[in-house]
Tab-separated table of C-alpha atoms in Angstrom:
chain	number	residue	atom	x	y	z
A	1	ARG	CA	0.000	0.000	0.000
A	2	LYS	CA	1.356	3.415	-0.978
A	3	GLU	CA	2.003	5.806	1.914
A	4	VAL	CA	-0.037	8.582	0.313
A	5	GLU	CA	-2.823	7.810	-2.138
A	6	GLN	CA	-4.792	10.290	-4.207
A	7	ASP	CA	-7.638	10.250	-6.694
A	8	PRO	CA	-6.070	9.092	-9.979
A	9	GLY	CA	-7.663	11.815	-12.094
A	10	PRO	CA	-7.444	13.623	-14.395
A	11	PHE	CA	-10.249	15.997	-13.553
A	12	ASN	CA	-11.637	18.029	-16.457
A	13	VAL	CA	-14.036	20.726	-15.282
A	14	PRO	CA	-15.589	23.909	-16.717
A	15	GLU	CA	-14.706	27.310	-15.344
A	16	GLY	CA	-16.692	28.117	-12.232
A	17	ALA	CA	-17.061	24.501	-11.151
A	18	THR	CA	-16.315	23.228	-7.669
A	19	VAL	CA	-13.806	20.404	-7.567
A	20	ALA	CA	-12.747	18.200	-4.658
A	21	PHE	CA	-9.534	16.223	-4.256
A	22	ASN	CA	-9.246	13.365	-1.792
A	23	CYS	CA	-6.188	11.802	-0.246
A	24	THR	CA	-5.452	9.103	2.324
A	25	TYR	CA	-2.219	8.386	4.165
A	26	SER	CA	-1.083	5.203	5.854
A	27	ASN	CA	1.448	6.328	8.479
A	28	SER	CA	-0.380	7.306	11.653
A	29	ALA	CA	2.820	9.042	12.838
A	30	SER	CA	2.427	11.656	10.103
A	31	GLN	CA	2.559	15.042	11.748
A	32	SER	CA	2.216	17.709	9.078
A	33	PHE	CA	0.012	17.821	6.020
A	34	PHE	CA	0.075	19.921	2.913
A	35	TRP	CA	-1.293	20.450	-0.550
A	36	TYR	CA	1.257	21.400	-3.180
A	37	ARG	CA	0.579	22.608	-6.689
A	38	GLN	CA	2.828	21.668	-9.593
A	39	ASP	CA	2.589	23.261	-13.012
A	40	CYS	CA	3.796	21.364	-16.060
A	41	ARG	CA	7.593	20.939	-16.013
A	42	LYS	CA	7.931	23.138	-12.927
A	43	GLU	CA	8.785	22.483	-9.290
A	44	PRO	CA	6.095	21.812	-6.661
A	45	LYS	CA	4.957	24.892	-4.769
A	46	LEU	CA	3.166	24.954	-1.436
A	47	LEU	CA	-0.512	25.729	-1.878
A	48	MET	CA	-1.554	25.417	1.739
A	49	SER	CA	-0.934	23.569	4.952
A	50	VAL	CA	-3.754	21.440	6.321
A	51	TYR	CA	-4.940	21.534	9.912
A	52	SER	CA	-7.386	19.398	11.859
A	53	SER	CA	-9.628	22.405	12.382
A	54	GLY	CA	-9.806	22.924	8.641
A	55	ASN	CA	-8.487	25.997	6.926
A	56	GLU	CA	-9.522	28.234	4.091
A	57	ASP	CA	-7.591	30.502	1.761
A	58	GLY	CA	-9.864	32.330	-0.613
A	59	ARG	CA	-11.435	29.777	-2.955
A	60	PHE	CA	-9.438	26.918	-1.428
A	61	THR	CA	-10.505	24.887	1.612
A	62	ALA	CA	-8.466	22.067	3.131
A	63	GLN	CA	-9.607	19.522	5.702
A	64	LEU	CA	-7.798	16.890	7.739
A	65	ASN	CA	-9.371	13.935	9.519
A	66	ARG	CA	-6.666	12.274	11.614
A	67	ALA	CA	-8.928	9.443	12.763
A	68	SER	CA	-9.640	8.445	9.164
A	69	GLN	CA	-6.180	9.490	7.927
A	70	TYR	CA	-7.893	11.481	5.226
A	71	ILE	CA	-7.089	14.847	3.673
A	72	SER	CA	-9.180	16.866	1.250
A	73	LEU	CA	-8.910	19.984	-0.874
A	74	LEU	CA	-11.900	21.864	-2.247
A	75	ILE	CA	-11.573	24.473	-4.976
A	76	ARG	CA	-14.597	26.695	-5.523
A	77	ASP	CA	-15.322	28.808	-8.601
A	78	SER	CA	-12.420	27.236	-10.484
A	79	LYS	CA	-10.372	29.420	-12.833
A	80	LEU	CA	-8.396	28.540	-15.941
A	81	SER	CA	-5.267	29.350	-13.927
A	82	ASP	CA	-6.096	26.571	-11.446
A	83	SER	CA	-5.102	24.016	-14.097
A	84	ALA	CA	-2.186	22.106	-12.614
A	85	THR	CA	-1.332	18.891	-10.783
A	86	TYR	CA	-2.273	18.889	-7.100
A	87	LEU	CA	-0.031	16.873	-4.804
A	88	CYS	CA	-1.077	15.609	-1.387
A	89	VAL	CA	1.923	15.620	0.960
A	90	VAL	CA	2.587	14.419	4.493
A	91	ASN	CA	5.634	14.957	6.693
A	92	VAL	CA	6.699	12.285	9.165
A	93	ASN	CA	9.209	13.516	11.724
A	94	TYR	CA	11.641	10.974	13.142
A	95	GLY	CA	12.898	11.710	16.632
A	96	GLY	CA	13.566	15.423	16.349
A	97	SER	CA	14.831	15.383	12.795
A	98	GLN	CA	13.221	17.426	10.049
A	99	GLY	CA	11.469	14.348	8.736
A	100	ASN	CA	10.823	14.180	5.066
A	101	LEU	CA	7.982	14.950	2.699
A	102	ILE	CA	6.068	12.012	1.297
A	103	PHE	CA	4.164	12.870	-1.861
A	104	GLY	CA	1.149	11.327	-3.459
A	105	LYS	CA	1.183	10.671	-7.177
A	106	GLY	CA	-0.762	13.855	-7.827
A	107	THR	CA	-4.096	14.584	-9.464
A	108	LYS	CA	-4.145	16.601	-12.655
A	109	LEU	CA	-6.802	19.281	-12.971
A	110	SER	CA	-7.747	20.877	-16.280
A	111	VAL	CA	-10.178	23.782	-16.147
A	112	LYS	CA	-11.795	24.499	-19.515
A	113	PRO	CA	-13.473	27.704	-20.734
B	1	ASP	CA	16.318	36.860	-1.537
B	2	ALA	CA	17.610	34.061	-3.738
B	3	GLY	CA	15.620	30.884	-3.590
B	4	VAL	CA	16.971	27.402	-4.180
B	5	THR	CA	19.286	27.199	-7.169
B	6	GLN	CA	19.959	23.954	-9.017
B	7	SER	CA	22.407	23.236	-11.792
B	8	PRO	CA	22.447	22.195	-14.510
B	9	THR	CA	18.832	22.643	-15.626
B	10	HIS	CA	19.022	19.865	-18.207
B	11	LEU	CA	21.451	17.022	-18.745
B	12	ILE	CA	21.770	14.094	-21.133
B	13	LYS	CA	23.944	11.144	-20.127
B	14	THR	CA	24.654	7.676	-21.478
B	15	ARG	CA	23.915	4.459	-19.591
B	16	GLY	CA	26.754	3.526	-17.270
B	17	GLN	CA	28.028	7.075	-16.872
B	18	GLN	CA	28.140	9.053	-13.657
B	19	VAL	CA	26.439	12.388	-12.989
B	20	THR	CA	26.705	15.132	-10.358
B	21	LEU	CA	23.859	17.540	-9.694
B	22	ARG	CA	24.251	20.666	-7.586
B	23	CYS	CA	22.030	22.630	-5.246
B	24	SER	CA	22.431	25.930	-3.437
B	25	PRO	CA	19.869	26.312	-0.665
B	26	LYS	CA	17.780	29.339	0.083
B	27	SER	CA	19.636	31.907	2.163
B	28	GLY	CA	19.406	30.992	5.843
B	29	HIS	CA	18.412	27.369	5.247
B	30	ASP	CA	20.667	24.644	6.646
B	31	THR	CA	18.976	21.419	5.519
B	32	VAL	CA	18.897	20.040	1.982
B	33	SER	CA	16.707	17.204	0.730
B	34	TRP	CA	16.791	15.554	-2.677
B	35	TYR	CA	13.832	14.081	-4.543
B	36	GLN	CA	13.435	12.130	-7.761
B	37	GLN	CA	10.301	12.704	-9.827
B	38	ALA	CA	9.689	10.312	-12.690
B	39	LEU	CA	7.210	11.298	-15.393
B	40	GLY	CA	3.641	11.087	-14.151
B	41	GLN	CA	4.668	10.354	-10.571
B	42	GLY	CA	5.000	12.358	-7.386
B	43	PRO	CA	8.478	13.227	-6.077
B	44	GLN	CA	10.210	10.393	-4.210
B	45	PHE	CA	12.529	11.165	-1.285
B	46	ILE	CA	16.165	10.229	-1.905
B	47	PHE	CA	18.009	11.605	1.144
B	48	GLN	CA	18.435	14.586	3.425
B	49	TYR	CA	21.572	16.380	4.599
B	50	TYR	CA	22.058	18.440	7.712
B	51	GLU	CA	25.355	19.535	9.272
B	52	GLU	CA	27.190	17.877	6.372
B	53	GLU	CA	25.799	14.448	7.256
B	54	GLU	CA	23.172	12.258	5.650
B	55	ARG	CA	20.370	12.233	8.219
B	56	GLN	CA	17.706	10.235	6.439
B	57	ARG	CA	17.548	8.118	3.333
B	58	GLY	CA	14.720	6.879	1.185
B	59	ASN	CA	14.541	3.607	-0.687
B	60	PHE	CA	17.270	4.290	-3.236
B	61	PRO	CA	20.317	2.116	-4.039
B	62	ASP	CA	23.864	2.982	-3.057
B	63	ARG	CA	24.466	4.269	-6.591
B	64	PHE	CA	22.840	7.434	-5.268
B	65	SER	CA	25.128	9.364	-2.946
B	66	GLY	CA	25.438	12.907	-1.802
B	67	HIS	CA	27.380	15.508	0.023
B	68	GLN	CA	26.755	18.723	1.887
B	69	PHE	CA	29.396	21.428	2.129
B	70	PRO	CA	30.072	23.842	5.009
B	71	ASN	CA	28.151	26.570	3.142
B	72	TYR	CA	25.104	24.217	3.151
B	73	SER	CA	25.177	23.638	-0.602
B	74	SER	CA	24.814	20.040	-1.702
B	75	GLU	CA	25.588	17.604	-4.477
B	76	LEU	CA	23.766	14.504	-5.631
B	77	ASN	CA	25.874	11.868	-7.383
B	78	VAL	CA	24.498	8.966	-9.339
B	79	ASN	CA	26.837	6.226	-10.555
B	80	ALA	CA	26.318	3.588	-13.241
B	81	LEU	CA	23.321	5.376	-14.710
B	82	LEU	CA	20.339	3.332	-15.844
B	83	LEU	CA	17.618	4.323	-18.283
B	84	GLY	CA	15.234	4.310	-15.316
B	85	ASP	CA	17.199	7.093	-13.648
B	86	SER	CA	15.762	9.524	-16.203
B	87	ALA	CA	13.707	11.952	-14.133
B	88	LEU	CA	13.399	15.438	-12.718
B	89	TYR	CA	15.680	15.753	-9.697
B	90	LEU	CA	14.458	18.266	-7.172
B	91	CYS	CA	16.363	19.854	-4.334
B	92	ALA	CA	14.473	21.320	-1.388
B	93	SER	CA	15.993	23.394	1.370
B	94	SER	CA	14.634	24.130	4.819
B	95	LEU	CA	15.584	24.989	8.332
B	96	MET	CA	15.779	22.028	10.688
B	97	VAL	CA	12.293	23.008	11.767
B	98	GLY	CA	10.433	24.818	9.071
B	99	GLY	CA	8.932	24.856	5.630
B	100	TYR	CA	10.532	23.581	2.458
B	101	THR	CA	11.494	25.580	-0.620
B	102	PHE	CA	12.026	23.679	-3.853
B	103	GLY	CA	14.410	24.466	-6.653
B	104	SER	CA	13.254	24.268	-10.250
B	105	GLY	CA	15.031	20.966	-10.690
B	106	THR	CA	17.482	19.256	-13.006
B	107	ARG	CA	15.957	17.221	-15.804
B	108	LEU	CA	18.187	14.183	-16.404
B	109	THR	CA	17.789	12.059	-19.494
B	110	VAL	CA	19.706	8.792	-19.716
B	111	VAL	CA	20.055	7.344	-23.229
């Protein structure tokens, strides 16, 4: 079983649609959770951190359910510029070290006019 | 404020050759991590350096080795290149406790 699993995608949606990404993780020791965005042939960039209380940044809402080991990202009123691959990421810290980021495979989103 | 700088940006090598990739971390960052991203996959953790030592390692063979210098910059070396080593190699820098900043990567093609 992969450590971080995401919807396989791709998602093709019209402008203005609401789209939801789902992700599960297997390591219960995971301590930090993130969504990254990666444009074609570019490096991943942090979109937002994810907290148990849920957090929102404009049109983006992220949720974390530690009991279910489940993470979600909701994009409302999608724009053409939201087209990218969305990566679910967890960080497992090992005994005071920085830990390392474990990435899902990513879900590609294409927003069409 | 310069971000993470990686060189070269693109590289073509022949099977069996050796390659060295370089990374300069973001100013003030002391930890460097390397990732391999094959086409259509998420980045996979290779190893992490802090205080010039390898602190953690992912599931990669010994052909992959690295180094961190006193100025926190880092190198990734891959020996005996295989076709399957073709990928985007990403460097990420961070403080020991803190967020990661990724470089734009080195795209390695093995022919």
